[in-house]
mmCIF file of C-alpha atoms in Angstrom:
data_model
loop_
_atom_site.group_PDB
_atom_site.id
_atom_site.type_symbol
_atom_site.label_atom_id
_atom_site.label_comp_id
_atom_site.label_asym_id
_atom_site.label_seq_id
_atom_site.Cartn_x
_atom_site.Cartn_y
_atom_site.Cartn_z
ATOM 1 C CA UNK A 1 105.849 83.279 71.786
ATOM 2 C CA UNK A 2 108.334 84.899 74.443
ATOM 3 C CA UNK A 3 107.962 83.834 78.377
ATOM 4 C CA UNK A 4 107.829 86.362 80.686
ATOM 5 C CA UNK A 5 107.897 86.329 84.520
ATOM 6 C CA UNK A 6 107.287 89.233 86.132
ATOM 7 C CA UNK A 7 108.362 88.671 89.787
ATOM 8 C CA UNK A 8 107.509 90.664 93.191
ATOM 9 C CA UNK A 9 108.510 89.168 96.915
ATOM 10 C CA UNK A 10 107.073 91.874 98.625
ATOM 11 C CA UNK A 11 103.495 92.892 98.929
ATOM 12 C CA UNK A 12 103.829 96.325 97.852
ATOM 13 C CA UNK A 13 103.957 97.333 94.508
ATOM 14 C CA UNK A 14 101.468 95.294 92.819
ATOM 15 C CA UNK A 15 100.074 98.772 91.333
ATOM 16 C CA UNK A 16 102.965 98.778 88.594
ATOM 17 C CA UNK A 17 102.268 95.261 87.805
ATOM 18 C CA UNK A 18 98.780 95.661 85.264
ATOM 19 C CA UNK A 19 100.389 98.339 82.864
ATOM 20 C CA UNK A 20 103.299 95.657 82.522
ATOM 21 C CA UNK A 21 100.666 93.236 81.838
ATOM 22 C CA UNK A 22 98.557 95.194 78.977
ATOM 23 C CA UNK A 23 102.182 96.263 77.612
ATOM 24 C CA UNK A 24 103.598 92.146 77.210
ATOM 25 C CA UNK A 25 99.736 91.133 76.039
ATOM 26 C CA UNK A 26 100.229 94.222 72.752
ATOM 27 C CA UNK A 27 102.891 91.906 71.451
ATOM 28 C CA UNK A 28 102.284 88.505 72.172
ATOM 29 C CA UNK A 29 103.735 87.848 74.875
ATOM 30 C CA UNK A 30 102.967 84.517 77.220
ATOM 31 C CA UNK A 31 102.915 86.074 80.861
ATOM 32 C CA UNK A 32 103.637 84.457 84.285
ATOM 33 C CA UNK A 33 103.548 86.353 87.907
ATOM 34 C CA UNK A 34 105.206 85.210 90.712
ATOM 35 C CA UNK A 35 104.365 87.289 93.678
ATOM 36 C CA UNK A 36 104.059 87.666 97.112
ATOM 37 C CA UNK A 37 101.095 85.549 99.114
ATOM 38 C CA UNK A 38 99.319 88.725 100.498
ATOM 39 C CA UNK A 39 99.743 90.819 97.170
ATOM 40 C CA UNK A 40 96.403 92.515 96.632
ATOM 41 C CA UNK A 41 96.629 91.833 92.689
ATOM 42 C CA UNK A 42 93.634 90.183 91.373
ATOM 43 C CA UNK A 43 93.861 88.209 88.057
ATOM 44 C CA UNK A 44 91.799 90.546 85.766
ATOM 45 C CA UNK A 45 94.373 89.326 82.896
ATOM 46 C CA UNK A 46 95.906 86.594 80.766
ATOM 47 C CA UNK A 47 98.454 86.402 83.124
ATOM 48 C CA UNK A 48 99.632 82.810 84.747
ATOM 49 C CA UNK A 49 99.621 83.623 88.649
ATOM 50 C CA UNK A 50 101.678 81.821 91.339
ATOM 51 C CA UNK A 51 101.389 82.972 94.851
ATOM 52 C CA UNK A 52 104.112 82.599 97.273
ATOM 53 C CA UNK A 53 103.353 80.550 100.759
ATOM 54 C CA UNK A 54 103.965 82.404 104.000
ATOM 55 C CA UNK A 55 104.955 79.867 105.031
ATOM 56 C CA UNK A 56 108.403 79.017 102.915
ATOM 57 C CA UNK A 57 111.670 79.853 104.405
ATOM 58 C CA UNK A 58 114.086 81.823 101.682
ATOM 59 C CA UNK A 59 115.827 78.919 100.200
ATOM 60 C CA UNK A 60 112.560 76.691 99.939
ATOM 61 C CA UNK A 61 111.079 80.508 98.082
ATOM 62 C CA UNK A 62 114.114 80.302 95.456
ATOM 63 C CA UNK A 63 113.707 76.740 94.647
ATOM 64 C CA UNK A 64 110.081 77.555 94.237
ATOM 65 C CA UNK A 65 110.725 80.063 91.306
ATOM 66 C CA UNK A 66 113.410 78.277 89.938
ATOM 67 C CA UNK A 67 111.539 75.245 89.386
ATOM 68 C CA UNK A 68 108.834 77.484 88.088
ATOM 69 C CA UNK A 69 111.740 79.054 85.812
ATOM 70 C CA UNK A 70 112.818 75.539 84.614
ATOM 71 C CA UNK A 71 109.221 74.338 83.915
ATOM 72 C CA UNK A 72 107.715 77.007 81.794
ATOM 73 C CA UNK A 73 110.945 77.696 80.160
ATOM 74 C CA UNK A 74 110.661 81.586 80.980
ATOM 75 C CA UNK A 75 112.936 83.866 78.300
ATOM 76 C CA UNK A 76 112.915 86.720 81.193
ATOM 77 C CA UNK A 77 112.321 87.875 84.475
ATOM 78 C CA UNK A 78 111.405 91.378 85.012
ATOM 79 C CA UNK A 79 111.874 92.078 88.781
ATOM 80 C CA UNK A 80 109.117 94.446 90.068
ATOM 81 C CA UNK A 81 111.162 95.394 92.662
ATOM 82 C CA UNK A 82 114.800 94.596 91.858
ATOM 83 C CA UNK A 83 116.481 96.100 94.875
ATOM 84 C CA UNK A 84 117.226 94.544 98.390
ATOM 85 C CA UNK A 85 118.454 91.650 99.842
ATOM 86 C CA UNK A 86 115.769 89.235 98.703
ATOM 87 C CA UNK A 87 116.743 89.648 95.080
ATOM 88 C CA UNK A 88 120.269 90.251 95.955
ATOM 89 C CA UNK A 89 120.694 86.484 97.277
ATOM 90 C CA UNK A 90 118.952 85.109 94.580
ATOM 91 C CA UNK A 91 121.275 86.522 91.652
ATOM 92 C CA UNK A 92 123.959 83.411 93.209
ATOM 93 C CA UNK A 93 120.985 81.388 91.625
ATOM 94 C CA UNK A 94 120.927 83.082 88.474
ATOM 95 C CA UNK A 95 124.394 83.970 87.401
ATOM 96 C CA UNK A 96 125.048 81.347 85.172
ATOM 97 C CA UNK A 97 121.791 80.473 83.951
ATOM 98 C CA UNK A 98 120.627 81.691 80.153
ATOM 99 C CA UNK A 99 117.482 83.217 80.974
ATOM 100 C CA UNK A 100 118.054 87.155 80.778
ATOM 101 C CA UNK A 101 116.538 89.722 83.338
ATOM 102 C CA UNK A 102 115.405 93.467 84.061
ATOM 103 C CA UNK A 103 113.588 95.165 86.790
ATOM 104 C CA UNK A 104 112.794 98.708 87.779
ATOM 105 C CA UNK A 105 114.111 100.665 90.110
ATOM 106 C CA UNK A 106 112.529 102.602 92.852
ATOM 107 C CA UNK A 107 115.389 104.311 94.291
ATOM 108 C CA UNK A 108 117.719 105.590 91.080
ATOM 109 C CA UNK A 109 120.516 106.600 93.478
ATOM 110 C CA UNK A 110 121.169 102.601 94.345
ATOM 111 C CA UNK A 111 122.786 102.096 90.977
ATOM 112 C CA UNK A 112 125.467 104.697 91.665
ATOM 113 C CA UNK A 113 125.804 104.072 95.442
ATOM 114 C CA UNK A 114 124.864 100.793 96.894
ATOM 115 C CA UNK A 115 127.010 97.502 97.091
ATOM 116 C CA UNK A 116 123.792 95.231 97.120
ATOM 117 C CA UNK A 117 122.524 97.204 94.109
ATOM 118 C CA UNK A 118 126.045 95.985 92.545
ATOM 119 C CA UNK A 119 125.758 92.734 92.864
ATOM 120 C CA UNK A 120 121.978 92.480 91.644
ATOM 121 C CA UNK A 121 123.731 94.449 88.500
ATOM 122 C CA UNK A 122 125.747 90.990 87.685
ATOM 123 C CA UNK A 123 122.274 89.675 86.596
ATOM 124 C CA UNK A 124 119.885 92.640 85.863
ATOM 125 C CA UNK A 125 121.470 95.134 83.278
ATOM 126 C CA UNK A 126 118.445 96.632 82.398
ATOM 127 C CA UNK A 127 116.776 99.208 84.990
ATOM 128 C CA UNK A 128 113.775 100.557 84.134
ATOM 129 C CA UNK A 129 112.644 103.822 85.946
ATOM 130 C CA UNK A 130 109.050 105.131 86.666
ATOM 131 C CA UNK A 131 109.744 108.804 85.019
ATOM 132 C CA UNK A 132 111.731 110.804 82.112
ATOM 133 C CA UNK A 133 112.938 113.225 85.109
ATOM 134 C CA UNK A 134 114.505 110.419 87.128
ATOM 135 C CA UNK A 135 116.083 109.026 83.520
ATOM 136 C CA UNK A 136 117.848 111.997 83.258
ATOM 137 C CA UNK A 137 119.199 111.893 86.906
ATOM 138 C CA UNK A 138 120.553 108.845 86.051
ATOM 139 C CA UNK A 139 122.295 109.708 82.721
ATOM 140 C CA UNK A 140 123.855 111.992 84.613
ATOM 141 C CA UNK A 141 125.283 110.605 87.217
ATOM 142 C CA UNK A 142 125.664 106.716 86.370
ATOM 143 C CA UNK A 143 129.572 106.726 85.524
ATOM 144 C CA UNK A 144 129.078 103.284 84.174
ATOM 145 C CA UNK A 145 128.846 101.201 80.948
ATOM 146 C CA UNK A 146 127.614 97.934 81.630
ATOM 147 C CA UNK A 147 123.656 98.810 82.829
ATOM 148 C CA UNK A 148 120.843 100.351 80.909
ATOM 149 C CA UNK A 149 118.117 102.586 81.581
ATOM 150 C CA UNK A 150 115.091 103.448 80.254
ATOM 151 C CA UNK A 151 111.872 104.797 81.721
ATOM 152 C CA UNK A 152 107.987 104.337 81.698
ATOM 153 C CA UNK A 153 104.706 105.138 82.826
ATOM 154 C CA UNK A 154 102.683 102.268 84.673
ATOM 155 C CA UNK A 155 99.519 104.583 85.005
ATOM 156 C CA UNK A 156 97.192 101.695 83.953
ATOM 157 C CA UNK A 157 95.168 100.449 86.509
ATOM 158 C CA UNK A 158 92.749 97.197 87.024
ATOM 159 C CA UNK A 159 89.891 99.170 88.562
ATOM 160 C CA UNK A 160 90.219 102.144 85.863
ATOM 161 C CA UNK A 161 88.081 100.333 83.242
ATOM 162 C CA UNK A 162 85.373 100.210 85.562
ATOM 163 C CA UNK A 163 81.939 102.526 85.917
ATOM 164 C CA UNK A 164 82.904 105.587 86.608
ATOM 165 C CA UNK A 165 81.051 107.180 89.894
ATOM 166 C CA UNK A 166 78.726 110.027 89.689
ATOM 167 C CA UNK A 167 80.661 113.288 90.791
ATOM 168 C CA UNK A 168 78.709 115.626 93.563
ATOM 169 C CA UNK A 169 78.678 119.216 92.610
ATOM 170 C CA UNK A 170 77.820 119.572 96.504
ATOM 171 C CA UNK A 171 81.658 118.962 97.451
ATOM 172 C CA UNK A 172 85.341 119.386 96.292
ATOM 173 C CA UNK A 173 87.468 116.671 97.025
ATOM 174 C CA UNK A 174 90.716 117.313 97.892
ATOM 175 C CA UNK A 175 92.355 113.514 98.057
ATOM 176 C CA UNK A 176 95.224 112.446 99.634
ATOM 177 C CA UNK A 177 95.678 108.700 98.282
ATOM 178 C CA UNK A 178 98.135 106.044 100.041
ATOM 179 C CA UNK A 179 99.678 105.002 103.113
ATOM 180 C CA UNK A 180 99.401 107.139 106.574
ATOM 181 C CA UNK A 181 103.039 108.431 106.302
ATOM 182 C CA UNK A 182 104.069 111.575 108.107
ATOM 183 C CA UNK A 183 107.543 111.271 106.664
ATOM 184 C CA UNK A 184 106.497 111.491 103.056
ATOM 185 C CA UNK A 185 103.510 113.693 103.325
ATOM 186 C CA UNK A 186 103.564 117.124 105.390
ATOM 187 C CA UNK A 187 99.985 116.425 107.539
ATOM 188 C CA UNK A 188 101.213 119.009 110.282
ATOM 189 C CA UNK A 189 101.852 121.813 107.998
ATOM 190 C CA UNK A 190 98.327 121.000 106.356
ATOM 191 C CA UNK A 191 96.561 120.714 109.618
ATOM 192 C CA UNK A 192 98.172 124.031 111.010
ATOM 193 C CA UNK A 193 97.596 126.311 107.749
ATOM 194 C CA UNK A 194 93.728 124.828 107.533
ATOM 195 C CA UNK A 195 93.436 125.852 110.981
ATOM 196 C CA UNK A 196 94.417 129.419 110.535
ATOM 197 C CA UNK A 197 92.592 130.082 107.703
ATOM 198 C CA UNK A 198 89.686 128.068 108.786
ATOM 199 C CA UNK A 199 87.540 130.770 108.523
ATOM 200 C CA UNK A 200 88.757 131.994 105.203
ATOM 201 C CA UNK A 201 88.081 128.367 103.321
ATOM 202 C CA UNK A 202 85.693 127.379 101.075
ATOM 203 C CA UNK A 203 83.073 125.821 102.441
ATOM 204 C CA UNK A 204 82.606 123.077 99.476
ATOM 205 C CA UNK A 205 86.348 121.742 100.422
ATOM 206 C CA UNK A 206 86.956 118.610 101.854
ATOM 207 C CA UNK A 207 89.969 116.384 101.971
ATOM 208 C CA UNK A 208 89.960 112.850 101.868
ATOM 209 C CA UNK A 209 92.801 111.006 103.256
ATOM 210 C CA UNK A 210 92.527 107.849 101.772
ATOM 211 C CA UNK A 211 94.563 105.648 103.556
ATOM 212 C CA UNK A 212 94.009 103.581 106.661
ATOM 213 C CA UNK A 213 94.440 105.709 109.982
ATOM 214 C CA UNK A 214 93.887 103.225 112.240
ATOM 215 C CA UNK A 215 97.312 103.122 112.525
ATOM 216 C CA UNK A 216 99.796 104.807 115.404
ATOM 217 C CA UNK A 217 100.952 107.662 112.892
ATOM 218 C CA UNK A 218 96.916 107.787 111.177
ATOM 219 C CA UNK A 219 95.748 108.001 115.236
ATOM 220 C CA UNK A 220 98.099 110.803 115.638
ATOM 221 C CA UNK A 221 96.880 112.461 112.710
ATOM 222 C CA UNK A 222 93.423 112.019 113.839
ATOM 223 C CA UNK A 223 94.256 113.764 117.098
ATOM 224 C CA UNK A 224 95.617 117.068 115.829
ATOM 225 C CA UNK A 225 92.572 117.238 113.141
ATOM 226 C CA UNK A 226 90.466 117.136 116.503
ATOM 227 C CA UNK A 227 92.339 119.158 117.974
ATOM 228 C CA UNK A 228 92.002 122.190 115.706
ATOM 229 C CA UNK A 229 88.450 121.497 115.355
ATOM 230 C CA UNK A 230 89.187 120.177 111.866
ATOM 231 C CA UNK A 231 87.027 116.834 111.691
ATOM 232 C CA UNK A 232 84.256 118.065 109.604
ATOM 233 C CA UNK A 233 86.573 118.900 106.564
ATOM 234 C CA UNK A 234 88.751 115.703 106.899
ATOM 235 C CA UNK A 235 87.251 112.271 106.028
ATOM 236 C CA UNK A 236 89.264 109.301 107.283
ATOM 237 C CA UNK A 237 89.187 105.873 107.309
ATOM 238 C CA UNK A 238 89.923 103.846 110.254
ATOM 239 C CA UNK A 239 90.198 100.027 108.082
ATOM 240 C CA UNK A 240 92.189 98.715 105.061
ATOM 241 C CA UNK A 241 90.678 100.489 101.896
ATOM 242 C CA UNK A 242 90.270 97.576 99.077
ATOM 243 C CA UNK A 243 91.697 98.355 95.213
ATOM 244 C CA UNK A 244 88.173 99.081 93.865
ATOM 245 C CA UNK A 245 87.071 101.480 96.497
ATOM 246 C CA UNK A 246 90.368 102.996 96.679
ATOM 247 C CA UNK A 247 90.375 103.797 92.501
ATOM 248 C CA UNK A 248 86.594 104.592 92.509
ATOM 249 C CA UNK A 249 87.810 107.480 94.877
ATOM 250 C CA UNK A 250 90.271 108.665 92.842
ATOM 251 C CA UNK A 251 88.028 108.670 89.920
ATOM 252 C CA UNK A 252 85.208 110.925 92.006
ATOM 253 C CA UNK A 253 87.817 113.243 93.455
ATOM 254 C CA UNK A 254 88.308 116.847 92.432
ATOM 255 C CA UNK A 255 91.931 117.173 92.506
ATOM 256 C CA UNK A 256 94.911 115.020 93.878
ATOM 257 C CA UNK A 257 97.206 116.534 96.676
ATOM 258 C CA UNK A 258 100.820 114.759 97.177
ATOM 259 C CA UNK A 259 101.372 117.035 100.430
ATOM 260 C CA UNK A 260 105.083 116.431 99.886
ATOM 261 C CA UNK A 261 107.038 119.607 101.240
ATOM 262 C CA UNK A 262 110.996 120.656 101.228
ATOM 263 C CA UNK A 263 110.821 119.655 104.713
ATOM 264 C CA UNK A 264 110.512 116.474 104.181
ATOM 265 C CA UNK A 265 112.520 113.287 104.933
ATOM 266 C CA UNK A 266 111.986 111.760 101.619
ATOM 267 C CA UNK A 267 111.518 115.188 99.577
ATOM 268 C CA UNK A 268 115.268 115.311 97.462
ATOM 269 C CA UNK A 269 114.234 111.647 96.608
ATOM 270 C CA UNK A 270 111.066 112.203 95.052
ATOM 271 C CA UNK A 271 112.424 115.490 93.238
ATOM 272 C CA UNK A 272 114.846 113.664 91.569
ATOM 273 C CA UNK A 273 115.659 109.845 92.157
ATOM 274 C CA UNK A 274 112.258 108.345 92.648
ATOM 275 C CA UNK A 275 108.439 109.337 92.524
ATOM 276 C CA UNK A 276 105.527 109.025 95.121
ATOM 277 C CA UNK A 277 102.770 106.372 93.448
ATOM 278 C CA UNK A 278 100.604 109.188 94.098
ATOM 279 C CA UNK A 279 102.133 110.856 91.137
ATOM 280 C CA UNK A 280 101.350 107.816 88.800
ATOM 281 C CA UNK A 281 97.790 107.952 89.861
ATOM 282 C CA UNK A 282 96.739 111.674 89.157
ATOM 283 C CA UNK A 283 98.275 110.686 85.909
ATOM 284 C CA UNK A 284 96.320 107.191 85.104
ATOM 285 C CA UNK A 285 93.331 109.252 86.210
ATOM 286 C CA UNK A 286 94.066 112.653 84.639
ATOM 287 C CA UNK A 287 93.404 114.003 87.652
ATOM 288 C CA UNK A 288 94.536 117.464 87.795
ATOM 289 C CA UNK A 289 96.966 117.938 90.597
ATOM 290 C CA UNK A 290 97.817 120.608 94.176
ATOM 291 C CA UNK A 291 101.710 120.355 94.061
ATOM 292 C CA UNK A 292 104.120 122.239 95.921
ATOM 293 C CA UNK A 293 106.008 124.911 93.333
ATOM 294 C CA UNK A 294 109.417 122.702 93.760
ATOM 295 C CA UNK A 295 107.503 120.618 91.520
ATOM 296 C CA UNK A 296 107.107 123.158 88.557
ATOM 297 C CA UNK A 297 110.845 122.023 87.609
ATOM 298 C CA UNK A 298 109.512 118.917 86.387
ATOM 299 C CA UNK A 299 107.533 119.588 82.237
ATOM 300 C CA UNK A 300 105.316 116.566 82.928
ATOM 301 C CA UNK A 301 103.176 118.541 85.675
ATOM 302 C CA UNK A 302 103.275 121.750 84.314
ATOM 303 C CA UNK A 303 100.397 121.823 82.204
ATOM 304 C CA UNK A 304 98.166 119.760 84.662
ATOM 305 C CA UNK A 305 99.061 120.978 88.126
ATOM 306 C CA UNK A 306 98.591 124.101 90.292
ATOM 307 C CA UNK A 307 101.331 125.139 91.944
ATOM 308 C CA UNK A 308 101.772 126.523 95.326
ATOM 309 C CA UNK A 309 103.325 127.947 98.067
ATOM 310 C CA UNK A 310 102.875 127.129 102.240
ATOM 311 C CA UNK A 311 101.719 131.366 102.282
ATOM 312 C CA UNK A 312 99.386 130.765 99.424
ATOM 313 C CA UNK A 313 98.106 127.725 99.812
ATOM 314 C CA UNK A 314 94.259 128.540 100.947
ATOM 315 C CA UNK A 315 94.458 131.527 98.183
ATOM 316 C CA UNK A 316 94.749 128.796 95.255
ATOM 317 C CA UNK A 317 92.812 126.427 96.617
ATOM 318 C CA UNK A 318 90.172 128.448 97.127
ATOM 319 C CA UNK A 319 90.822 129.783 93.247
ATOM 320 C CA UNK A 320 91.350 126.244 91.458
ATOM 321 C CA UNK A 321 87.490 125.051 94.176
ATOM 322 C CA UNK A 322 85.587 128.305 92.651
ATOM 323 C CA UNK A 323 86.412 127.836 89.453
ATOM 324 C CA UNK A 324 85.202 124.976 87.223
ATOM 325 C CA UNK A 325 87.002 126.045 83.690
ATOM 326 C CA UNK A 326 90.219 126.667 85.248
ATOM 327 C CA UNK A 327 89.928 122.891 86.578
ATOM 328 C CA UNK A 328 88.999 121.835 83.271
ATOM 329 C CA UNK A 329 91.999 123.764 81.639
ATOM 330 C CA UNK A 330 94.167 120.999 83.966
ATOM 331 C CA UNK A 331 92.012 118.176 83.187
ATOM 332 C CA UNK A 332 92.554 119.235 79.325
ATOM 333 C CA UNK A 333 96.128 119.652 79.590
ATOM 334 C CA UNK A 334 97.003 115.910 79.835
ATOM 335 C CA UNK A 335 96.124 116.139 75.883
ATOM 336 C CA UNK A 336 99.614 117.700 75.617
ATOM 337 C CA UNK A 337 101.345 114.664 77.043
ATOM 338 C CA UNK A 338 101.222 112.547 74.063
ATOM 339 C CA UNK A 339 104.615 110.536 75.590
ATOM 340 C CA UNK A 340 101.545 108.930 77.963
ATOM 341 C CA UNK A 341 99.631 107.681 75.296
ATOM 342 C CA UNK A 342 99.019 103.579 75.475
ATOM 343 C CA UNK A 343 100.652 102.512 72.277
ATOM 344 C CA UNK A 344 103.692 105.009 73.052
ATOM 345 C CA UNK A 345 104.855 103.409 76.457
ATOM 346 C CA UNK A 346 103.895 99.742 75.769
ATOM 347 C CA UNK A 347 106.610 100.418 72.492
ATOM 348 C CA UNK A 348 109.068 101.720 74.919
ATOM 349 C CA UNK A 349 108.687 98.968 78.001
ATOM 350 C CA UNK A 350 108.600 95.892 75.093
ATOM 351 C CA UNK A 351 111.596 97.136 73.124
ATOM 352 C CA UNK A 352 113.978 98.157 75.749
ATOM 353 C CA UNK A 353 113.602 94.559 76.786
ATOM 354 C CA UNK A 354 113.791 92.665 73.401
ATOM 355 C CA UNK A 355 116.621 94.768 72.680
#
C-alpha cells in the first residue's frame, strides 16, 4: 500500500483537497494530510489528519512534517499549494531525501517566469493544473524538459453527498459564491447595469452573494447596493458562511455567476493561466452557468453556460429566468462532458503520479 501526504500550509484551498482524497482511496492508497491549523476541512474520509499549531515558528513547522515524513514512511507528497516561499524553503529539506513529490499549480505562468517557482522545481517535477485550457497554456509556453504537467478536475465536494434542499419556484437565484473581492469579480459594473434596468428585471431574480461582507470591500459593496436602491434583490451575509451552508446554497441556486469582466485585475489569469474556484463549483454541482462571452473560447463551458455581453446582460438573464427548458438544456449539457466523469479523472490524478 503506497503513502501519501497531501500537504497545505495555508488555510485556503482545502476545497481541492476531498476529490484528491476519493481519487488515492479508488486505488488503495494509505492517505495522510498535513494542513494548516485553521483549515476548514473536516475529516469525512479515511484520511490520517495532522493539524499544524499556530503557534510553531517555520523551522519548528518543517521538523514537524519531516518527522511525520520519517515516521509513516510516506512514498509522496503532493503539495496542495506548491508555490511560495513556505514550500520554497522547505525543498533545502527535501533535496536529497528519496521520497518523490508533486503539487498543483494555481498560477501556470510561475513555471515559466518565477525564480522561487525554480527552485521548488528541484523537488516537485510534476505540476498538476486545475483545467485542460490552462494544460494547453502550458504546453505552449513551458520551453523546458525536466517538469511535467497534467491536469484535473477537483469538483468533488464533502457537503455534495448530502440532502439536497428543496428548490423555491417563488425565486431565481442568481449566486455569486466566494470571497468579497472587487478585484476578481466586477460588483460595480453589476450594481450600475441592475440599476438602470431596474425597472426592466424580472421580478423572480435575486442574487446571492455568498461570501462574508462584513468586510471593508463587502461594506463597500453594501453601500452602493443601498445606494441604488438595490437591497431587496441582493442577499448578503454579514458573518463567515460554514462549508455545509455554503454547498447547500449552491445546490438550491438557479444559476452560478463568476462576474469576472475584461476589466479586471485578475481577468488574463483566469482566461488562460489559472481558474476562479467558482468555476470548479458550477461544475461539481452542474450548475448551469452566467459567463461573460470571453469565456465561450473555452469547449468545457460551452454547452453549459450562457454567454453574455455588459449591453445584454438583463436581456439574457431575463431569457435564461423565464424559461425553465432552456435552463434544463444547460443542466443537461454536462452529459456531454464525459472527461468529468469520476472514474475518468481519479485514472488521470493516480497515474500521472505513479508514473
Amino acid at each position: 500500500m503506497k503513502n501519501f501526504l497531501i500537504v497545505e500550509f495555508s488555510a485556503s484551498h482545502s476545497e481541492l483537497i476531498f476529490s484528491q482524497i476519493l481519487f488515492l482511496e479508488k486505488y488503495g492508497c494509505k492517505i495522510h494530510l498535513f494542513i494548516n491549523h485553521y483549515s476548514p476541512f473536516k475529516a469525512l474520509s479515511s484520511a490520517i489528519i495532522t493539524k499544524t499549531n499556530p503557534d510553531w515558528s517555520r523551522i519548528r513547522l518543517y521538523r514537524e512534517l519531516l518527522r511525520y515524513v520519517q515516521k509513516e514512511k510516506i512514498d509522496t507528497i503532493i503539495f496542495n499549494t506548491a508555490e511560495g516561499l513556505i514550500v520554497r524553503d522547505l525543498i533545502p529539506f527535501l533535496l536529497f531525501k528519496k521520497i518523490k513529490a508533486a503539487g498543483i499549480l494555481h498560477h501556470a505562468e510561475k513555471a515559466v517566469k518565477s525564480f522561487t517557482q525554480k527552485i521548488i522545481s528541484l523537488k516537485v517535477r510534476k505540476y498538476f493544473v486545475l483545467n485542460d485550457y490552462v494544460l494547453v497554456w502550458l504546453k505552449n509556453n513551458y520551453k523546458g524538459d525536466n517538469l511535467k504537467f497534467e491536469s484535473f478536475y477537483p469538483i468533488y465536494f464533502q457537503e455534495a453527498f448530502a440532502k439536497t434542499p428543496v428548490k423555491s419556484d417563488d425565486d431565481f437565484i442568481v449566486c455569486l459564491p466566494g470571497a468579497v473581492e472587487p478585484e476578481r469579480k466586477d460588483y460595480k459594473t453589476l450594481i450600475n447595469i441592475l440599476a438602470e434596468n431596474k425597472i426592466n428585471l424580472n421580478p423572480k431574480i435575486k442574487f446571492q452573494i455568498l461570501g462574508n461582507s462584513s468586510g471593508k470591500e463587502g461594506g463597500k459593496i453594501k453601500q452602493l447596493i443601498n445606494e441604488k436602491n438595490l437591497d431587496e434583490i441582493f442577499i448578503t451575509y454579514n458573518n463567515f458562511i460554514d462549508d455545509e451552508e455554503f454547498y447547500q446554497s449552491i445546490k438550491s441556486s438557479s444559476i452560478i455567476l463568476p462576474l469576472i469582466h475584461p476589466s479586471g485585475k485578475y481577468f488574463n489569469s483566469f482566461l488562460e493561466t489559472g481558474i476562479s474556484g467558482v468555476f470548479n463549483l458550477a461544475l461539481g454541482f452542474r450548475k448551469p452557468m452566467l459567463l461573460h462571452e470571453s469565456f465561450r473560447i473555452h469547449p468545457d463551458y460551452r454547452d453549459v453556460s450562457l454567454f453574455y455581453s455588459e449591453k445584454d446582460f438583463i436581456s439574457k438573464l431575463n431569457y435564461i429566468s423565464s424559461s425553465a427548458s432552456e435552463l434544463e438544456k444547460l443542466e443537461m449539457g454536462y452529459d456531454s462532458l464525459k472527461k468529468l466523469d469520476f472514474s475518468v479523472q481519479a485514472s488521470k490524478y493516480f497515474n500521472f503520479l505513479s508514473v
